[in-house]
Amino acid sequence: MNDVSHKNFTSAGSVTATGNRGLQIEEPLLFEIGSTNFTGVDVEEPEAFESRLGDVERTDMMGLPGLSEPETMRHFVRLSQKNYAIDTGIFPLGSCTMKHNPRLNEKMARLPGIGDIHPLQPQKTVQGAIELMMQLSDWLTSLTGMPAVAMSPKAGAHGELCGMIAIRAAIEAKGEADTRRVVLVPDSAHGTNPATAALLGFSVRSIEAEKDGTVRASAVRESLGPDVAAMMLTNPNTCGLFEPDIAEISAALHEAGAYLYCDGANFNAIAGKVRPGDLGIDAMHINLHKTFSTPHGGGGPGAGPVVFSKSLAPFAPLPLMARDGDGKLELIEEKASSGEARPFGRLTAFHGQMGMFVRALAYMLSFGEDGVRQASEDAVLNANYLRKLLKDTMSQPFGDRVCMHEVLFDEAFLKGTDISTLDFAKAMIDEGFHPMTMYFPLVVHGAMLVEPTESESKRSLDQFAYALKALANAAKRGDKDRFKSAPRFAPLRRLDETRAARQPILSYTPPAQQAAE
Amino acid sequence: MRYLPHTAEDRRAMLGTIGVGSVNELFADVPGEFLLDRIEGLPGHKSEMHVERALGALAARNIPAGSVPFFAGCGAYKHHVPATVDHIIQRSEYMTAYTPYQPEIAQGTLQYLFEFQTQVAALTGMEVANASMYDGSTAAAEAVLMAHRVTKRKKAVLFGNLHPHYRAVIETISRYSEHDVVDLPSAPNAEFGLEIDDKTSCIVVQYPGVFGGVRDLTPLAELAHRNGALLIVVVTEAVSFGALRSPGSMGADIVVAEGQSIGNGLNFGGPYLGLFATRKKFLRQMPGRICGETVDEDGKRGFVLTLSTREQHIRRDKATSNICTNSGLCALAFTVHMTLLGETGLKKLARLNHANAVALADRLAAVPGVEVVTPHFFNEFTIRTPKPGTEIIDALVDHGIIGGVPASRLFPGDGLDELIFVAATEVNTNEDREAYAAALREVLA
């Protein structure tokens, strides 16, 4: 396993003996470094005792090596250096909201009274934790103008599931479960929306967006009928535009006995300025890892609390939170103790993402009501500033018009260059930037969705625009190779994704075993 | 405001470049009546010091597990996490990255996910694993939905030793996705008497069970397979993989687990991470992100997210799951801790956990009136006491001890009020056990 001549070190195209290039150091898999009979943790040997495992004691070898602490540090630090991150530079992934992650929030999450408490400790020993959840839920209900919140959903898609189950439960309560089987979803929606609706047995009816990416109330009305349970709408939408008809859309839905679910992924554009409850929204998840800056962590953990209108509030899932007359706080974990409420059930084993709650609350307390609004305004300002800087360089599918917190470009400016959105994005990597969201929303050809967030300074935005202009000019000049061969300066060149899918290799197999197979 | 870089002058200059007079002109699409100048009822911004004080005050009202003799388990366990783990997961390059959509500049994340999948497959004794789910309970619900897809049937049979909250998550999803669930009665040491028929897609069993018991699952796997159903094994204590025969070796088709015990803190129930592993033949029905090996244009080994045609962003309403964000950073914590442990360390750690549980069981069994009702267990077992468990656990708090989880908290109204679930891990000392036994003796006196 300690063979240093493994394939990374003899790779084609490397100009050094080791394959390393200065600070870019090749790092083998941990399974190629360590030994299975070594451990990097000192565990004491218990006094002699009689096993009570019965007939299920494990005796096989798993093939998992242990590494010493210095080897472990070096392995994971070297790997980390192959990652781009917000702390490295602008991370303009539209719809994903990559903003600064304050370190105070990390410190707070690691207080023993927060990070080291058990979900099933007696509730009298965790009153501060329940109070923290209540404070966060007060912020969420105040900012959204909606009366209730379910705290337990673990991410945005889990929140969608929560909101849509509540809608189903409300429809069932009205005796309409068998007739209302359709959910309206615009073409521009996140893939999670139709996936969630389908998971709950709804059929999805697509609604076409206008040329400018927004949905007209008239289009919704035409699709409405006694079979419609709800509509799922993102606002601001995935093209970065506020839905101007949204209040009319919600009124039409309500009149027809249906509900409006709002995908809150883009709440960060309007937090502190617009209350979704005022728009007639019935349920909306809030990605704490987007709007309220809990770290994305390379793919989670997130948190997706769901706010509810008065009509859906009774169906919110367990656990519920309550405060009695003496100020004692309680997490209600069972239907039987839920009083008037009719919780639809349970979405996760415990109470939600406490570690994310404390980070989000630290963020809100730091910003305050005034700061949350300023952040939304700066996010919108930054997107429009980039739009203006790039309006003569890149093309906008709906013309040069005001956007919210993200600005959408398409591939029209690359027409005739034989350079695709993907090539353009990979060339951005060589310039030291993370690409924007590509090919989403699906309603725009070669979409490039740029979300700078409020964390970027004017200087940072100027540099970013400078790089994009330089690339666009190079593309128009016909400097094709710069794009087709990109990235050239990243730790790896373009990866063969087709091969990965056709011949899936999903775990490490030792060479000896590989040969045998 | 310390998180916002713009000066007032920057904002003015930028508005000038855009060609508008005020920021509200950029909100022109919002109908005027909905645009607010302020939101009532919320405080203004605070300095870092003040935020620390406010949250510190809330934290001070809780009793941390590490501050007392601590014996609560039931799906969340107090283990020691090496300092290395928390340092690595706080590195900017991991913590402040997104899902690795651009593999050329995300090999750090992708390689550890590949290592994570390898570790999970080896621990569970399965062939393939995904890059994590939200937690053990949601992974269990996804496993049931997957079994329905694989078998084209729609009835899940849940064994009585399944954590009631896991059961509730499965029931909730099943009810609203129009699938059926059969719940078997819950009791310590219940036998495998099962209703299984040609409509059953899966049997779900927990290992160790919520009562702490362990047993050979091979007969259950055979029963499932004889009837064309899958066996789903749920593990809520991942350290047990170091001591117990792997579910894969006993015939499991899908193994889901709560991975919190390795590398992750208690966090009042989240964030945790779900482990999800299965047989290669079911790969295309597996939910969640999957990382795979490939090569770049120069032929160098690299890793990418793969098999995404199963996923929501491609398949939309035909996806295997709606999951998107999962538990990346918790998976990193798991991987780092497992890397330090290796299988040698994990086996030693598991042995110490078991030894401490055996010592605790013997100590508590010696308290008059207390009976240990779980004959075979790993690091958690059930005791029967002459008084309601809730009263005892409450009284133990006054003695400065978190003595476990009363069964009535998980099984209210099921007639299990005199039972308590007690867990022991490597963090418990002999003094902790003695303190527990002495306090219990007093409480029962």
PDB file of N, CA, C and O in Angstrom, chain B residues 142-172:
ATOM      1  N   GLU B 142     -35.719   6.777   2.803  1.00  0.00           N
ATOM      2  CA  GLU B 142     -35.309   6.664   1.391  1.00  0.00           C
ATOM      3  C   GLU B 142     -35.064   5.200   1.015  1.00  0.00           C
ATOM      4  O   GLU B 142     -35.324   4.789  -0.115  1.00  0.00           O
ATOM      5  N   ALA B 143     -34.551   4.422   1.973  1.00  0.00           N
ATOM      6  CA  ALA B 143     -34.289   3.006   1.703  1.00  0.00           C
ATOM      7  C   ALA B 143     -35.597   2.270   1.418  1.00  0.00           C
ATOM      8  O   ALA B 143     -35.672   1.421   0.531  1.00  0.00           O
ATOM      9  N   VAL B 144     -36.625   2.617   2.181  1.00  0.00           N
ATOM     10  CA  VAL B 144     -37.926   1.974   1.975  1.00  0.00           C
ATOM     11  C   VAL B 144     -38.466   2.331   0.585  1.00  0.00           C
ATOM     12  O   VAL B 144     -38.930   1.463  -0.164  1.00  0.00           O
ATOM     13  N   LEU B 145     -38.370   3.605   0.220  1.00  0.00           N
ATOM     14  CA  LEU B 145     -38.846   4.008  -1.114  1.00  0.00           C
ATOM     15  C   LEU B 145     -38.050   3.299  -2.213  1.00  0.00           C
ATOM     16  O   LEU B 145     -38.594   2.896  -3.238  1.00  0.00           O
ATOM     17  N   MET B 146     -36.754   3.135  -1.964  1.00  0.00           N
ATOM     18  CA  MET B 146     -35.917   2.437  -2.946  1.00  0.00           C
ATOM     19  C   MET B 146     -36.343   0.975  -3.079  1.00  0.00           C
ATOM     20  O   MET B 146     -36.410   0.431  -4.183  1.00  0.00           O
ATOM     21  N   ALA B 147     -36.638   0.345  -1.943  1.00  0.00           N
ATOM     22  CA  ALA B 147     -37.073  -1.054  -1.982  1.00  0.00           C
ATOM     23  C   ALA B 147     -38.374  -1.185  -2.784  1.00  0.00           C
ATOM     24  O   ALA B 147     -38.567  -2.142  -3.535  1.00  0.00           O
ATOM     25  N   HIS B 148     -39.260  -0.199  -2.637  1.00  0.00           N
ATOM     26  CA  HIS B 148     -40.495  -0.221  -3.429  1.00  0.00           C
ATOM     27  C   HIS B 148     -40.164  -0.160  -4.931  1.00  0.00           C
ATOM     28  O   HIS B 148     -40.757  -0.862  -5.740  1.00  0.00           O
ATOM     29  N   ARG B 149     -39.201   0.683  -5.288  1.00  0.00           N
ATOM     30  CA  ARG B 149     -38.830   0.812  -6.708  1.00  0.00           C
ATOM     31  C   ARG B 149     -38.215  -0.476  -7.227  1.00  0.00           C
ATOM     32  O   ARG B 149     -38.529  -0.938  -8.330  1.00  0.00           O
ATOM     33  N   VAL B 150     -37.338  -1.079  -6.413  1.00  0.00           N
ATOM     34  CA  VAL B 150     -36.636  -2.286  -6.855  1.00  0.00           C
ATOM     35  C   VAL B 150     -37.616  -3.442  -7.032  1.00  0.00           C
ATOM     36  O   VAL B 150     -37.576  -4.167  -8.019  1.00  0.00           O
ATOM     37  N   THR B 151     -38.515  -3.617  -6.054  1.00  0.00           N
ATOM     38  CA  THR B 151     -39.391  -4.786  -6.072  1.00  0.00           C
ATOM     39  C   THR B 151     -40.708  -4.525  -6.800  1.00  0.00           C
ATOM     40  O   THR B 151     -41.473  -5.447  -7.042  1.00  0.00           O
ATOM     41  N   LYS B 152     -40.959  -3.250  -7.112  1.00  0.00           N
ATOM     42  CA  LYS B 152     -42.250  -2.841  -7.689  1.00  0.00           C
ATOM     43  C   LYS B 152     -43.418  -3.281  -6.807  1.00  0.00           C
ATOM     44  O   LYS B 152     -44.487  -3.644  -7.265  1.00  0.00           O
ATOM     45  N   ARG B 153     -43.182  -3.271  -5.504  1.00  0.00           N
ATOM     46  CA  ARG B 153     -44.241  -3.523  -4.526  1.00  0.00           C
ATOM     47  C   ARG B 153     -44.355  -2.292  -3.635  1.00  0.00           C
ATOM     48  O   ARG B 153     -43.541  -1.386  -3.754  1.00  0.00           O
ATOM     49  N   LYS B 154     -45.329  -2.277  -2.738  1.00  0.00           N
ATOM     50  CA  LYS B 154     -45.486  -1.029  -2.000  1.00  0.00           C
ATOM     51  C   LYS B 154     -45.765  -1.187  -0.516  1.00  0.00           C
ATOM     52  O   LYS B 154     -46.293  -0.297   0.119  1.00  0.00           O
ATOM     53  N   LYS B 155     -45.388  -2.338   0.060  1.00  0.00           N
ATOM     54  CA  LYS B 155     -45.644  -2.516   1.483  1.00  0.00           C
ATOM     55  C   LYS B 155     -44.342  -2.775   2.250  1.00  0.00           C
ATOM     56  O   LYS B 155     -43.596  -3.689   1.926  1.00  0.00           O
ATOM     57  N   ALA B 156     -44.100  -1.948   3.258  1.00  0.00           N
ATOM     58  CA  ALA B 156     -42.918  -2.139   4.101  1.00  0.00           C
ATOM     59  C   ALA B 156     -43.348  -2.726   5.439  1.00  0.00           C
ATOM     60  O   ALA B 156     -44.339  -2.297   6.012  1.00  0.00           O
ATOM     61  N   VAL B 157     -42.592  -3.718   5.923  1.00  0.00           N
ATOM     62  CA  VAL B 157     -42.852  -4.282   7.245  1.00  0.00           C
ATOM     63  C   VAL B 157     -41.755  -3.797   8.183  1.00  0.00           C
ATOM     64  O   VAL B 157     -40.572  -4.034   7.941  1.00  0.00           O
ATOM     65  N   LEU B 158     -42.163  -3.073   9.228  1.00  0.00           N
ATOM     66  CA  LEU B 158     -41.180  -2.498  10.148  1.00  0.00           C
ATOM     67  C   LEU B 158     -41.110  -3.345  11.410  1.00  0.00           C
ATOM     68  O   LEU B 158     -42.110  -3.502  12.127  1.00  0.00           O
ATOM     69  N   PHE B 159     -39.931  -3.867  11.669  1.00  0.00           N
ATOM     70  CA  PHE B 159     -39.729  -4.693  12.847  1.00  0.00           C
ATOM     71  C   PHE B 159     -39.860  -3.846  14.107  1.00  0.00           C
ATOM     72  O   PHE B 159     -39.551  -2.658  14.108  1.00  0.00           O
ATOM     73  N   GLY B 160     -40.334  -4.468  15.180  1.00  0.00           N
ATOM     74  CA  GLY B 160     -40.651  -3.725  16.402  1.00  0.00           C
ATOM     75  C   GLY B 160     -39.462  -3.119  17.119  1.00  0.00           C
ATOM     76  O   GLY B 160     -39.633  -2.333  18.051  1.00  0.00           O
ATOM     77  N   ASN B 161     -38.235  -3.471  16.705  1.00  0.00           N
ATOM     78  CA  ASN B 161     -37.077  -2.906  17.408  1.00  0.00           C
ATOM     79  C   ASN B 161     -36.551  -1.648  16.737  1.00  0.00           C
ATOM     80  O   ASN B 161     -35.466  -1.178  17.030  1.00  0.00           O
ATOM     81  N   LEU B 162     -37.350  -1.107  15.801  1.00  0.00           N
ATOM     82  CA  LEU B 162     -36.939   0.107  15.095  1.00  0.00           C
ATOM     83  C   LEU B 162     -37.238   1.324  15.969  1.00  0.00           C
ATOM     84  O   LEU B 162     -38.314   1.429  16.571  1.00  0.00           O
ATOM     85  N   HIS B 163     -36.276   2.245  16.025  1.00  0.00           N
ATOM     86  CA  HIS B 163     -36.429   3.509  16.758  1.00  0.00           C
ATOM     87  C   HIS B 163     -37.768   4.152  16.367  1.00  0.00           C
ATOM     88  O   HIS B 163     -38.037   4.349  15.182  1.00  0.00           O
ATOM     89  N   PRO B 164     -38.624   4.472  17.325  1.00  0.00           N
ATOM     90  CA  PRO B 164     -39.966   4.980  16.984  1.00  0.00           C
ATOM     91  C   PRO B 164     -39.933   6.245  16.131  1.00  0.00           C
ATOM     92  O   PRO B 164     -40.827   6.457  15.320  1.00  0.00           O
ATOM     93  N   HIS B 165     -38.914   7.095  16.311  1.00  0.00           N
ATOM     94  CA  HIS B 165     -38.851   8.290  15.460  1.00  0.00           C
ATOM     95  C   HIS B 165     -38.486   7.931  14.024  1.00  0.00           C
ATOM     96  O   HIS B 165     -38.959   8.559  13.078  1.00  0.00           O
ATOM     97  N   TYR B 166     -37.660   6.921  13.855  1.00  0.00           N
ATOM     98  CA  TYR B 166     -37.351   6.443  12.500  1.00  0.00           C
ATOM     99  C   TYR B 166     -38.630   5.888  11.874  1.00  0.00           C
ATOM    100  O   TYR B 166     -38.949   6.128  10.718  1.00  0.00           O
ATOM    101  N   ARG B 167     -39.338   5.137  12.689  1.00  0.00           N
ATOM    102  CA  ARG B 167     -40.596   4.556  12.228  1.00  0.00           C
ATOM    103  C   ARG B 167     -41.556   5.671  11.805  1.00  0.00           C
ATOM    104  O   ARG B 167     -42.197   5.584  10.759  1.00  0.00           O
ATOM    105  N   ALA B 168     -41.611   6.727  12.605  1.00  0.00           N
ATOM    106  CA  ALA B 168     -42.531   7.830  12.299  1.00  0.00           C
ATOM    107  C   ALA B 168     -42.146   8.514  10.996  1.00  0.00           C
ATOM    108  O   ALA B 168     -43.010   8.932  10.217  1.00  0.00           O
ATOM    109  N   VAL B 169     -40.839   8.645  10.737  1.00  0.00           N
ATOM    110  CA  VAL B 169     -40.398   9.275   9.483  1.00  0.00           C
ATOM    111  C   VAL B 169     -40.815   8.394   8.295  1.00  0.00           C
ATOM    112  O   VAL B 169     -41.352   8.884   7.296  1.00  0.00           O
ATOM    113  N   ILE B 170     -40.600   7.091   8.431  1.00  0.00           N
ATOM    114  CA  ILE B 170     -40.993   6.171   7.350  1.00  0.00           C
ATOM    115  C   ILE B 170     -42.511   6.215   7.151  1.00  0.00           C
ATOM    116  O   ILE B 170     -43.005   6.272   6.022  1.00  0.00           O
ATOM    117  N   GLU B 171     -43.248   6.214   8.266  1.00  0.00           N
ATOM    118  CA  GLU B 171     -44.717   6.238   8.160  1.00  0.00           C
ATOM    119  C   GLU B 171     -45.203   7.516   7.484  1.00  0.00           C
ATOM    120  O   GLU B 171     -46.124   7.485   6.666  1.00  0.00           O
ATOM    121  N   THR B 172     -44.589   8.647   7.843  1.00  0.00           N
ATOM    122  CA  THR B 172     -45.024   9.919   7.267  1.00  0.00           C
ATOM    123  C   THR B 172     -44.824   9.925   5.756  1.00  0.00           C
ATOM    124  O   THR B 172     -45.737  10.240   4.992  1.00  0.00           O
TER     125      THR B 172
END
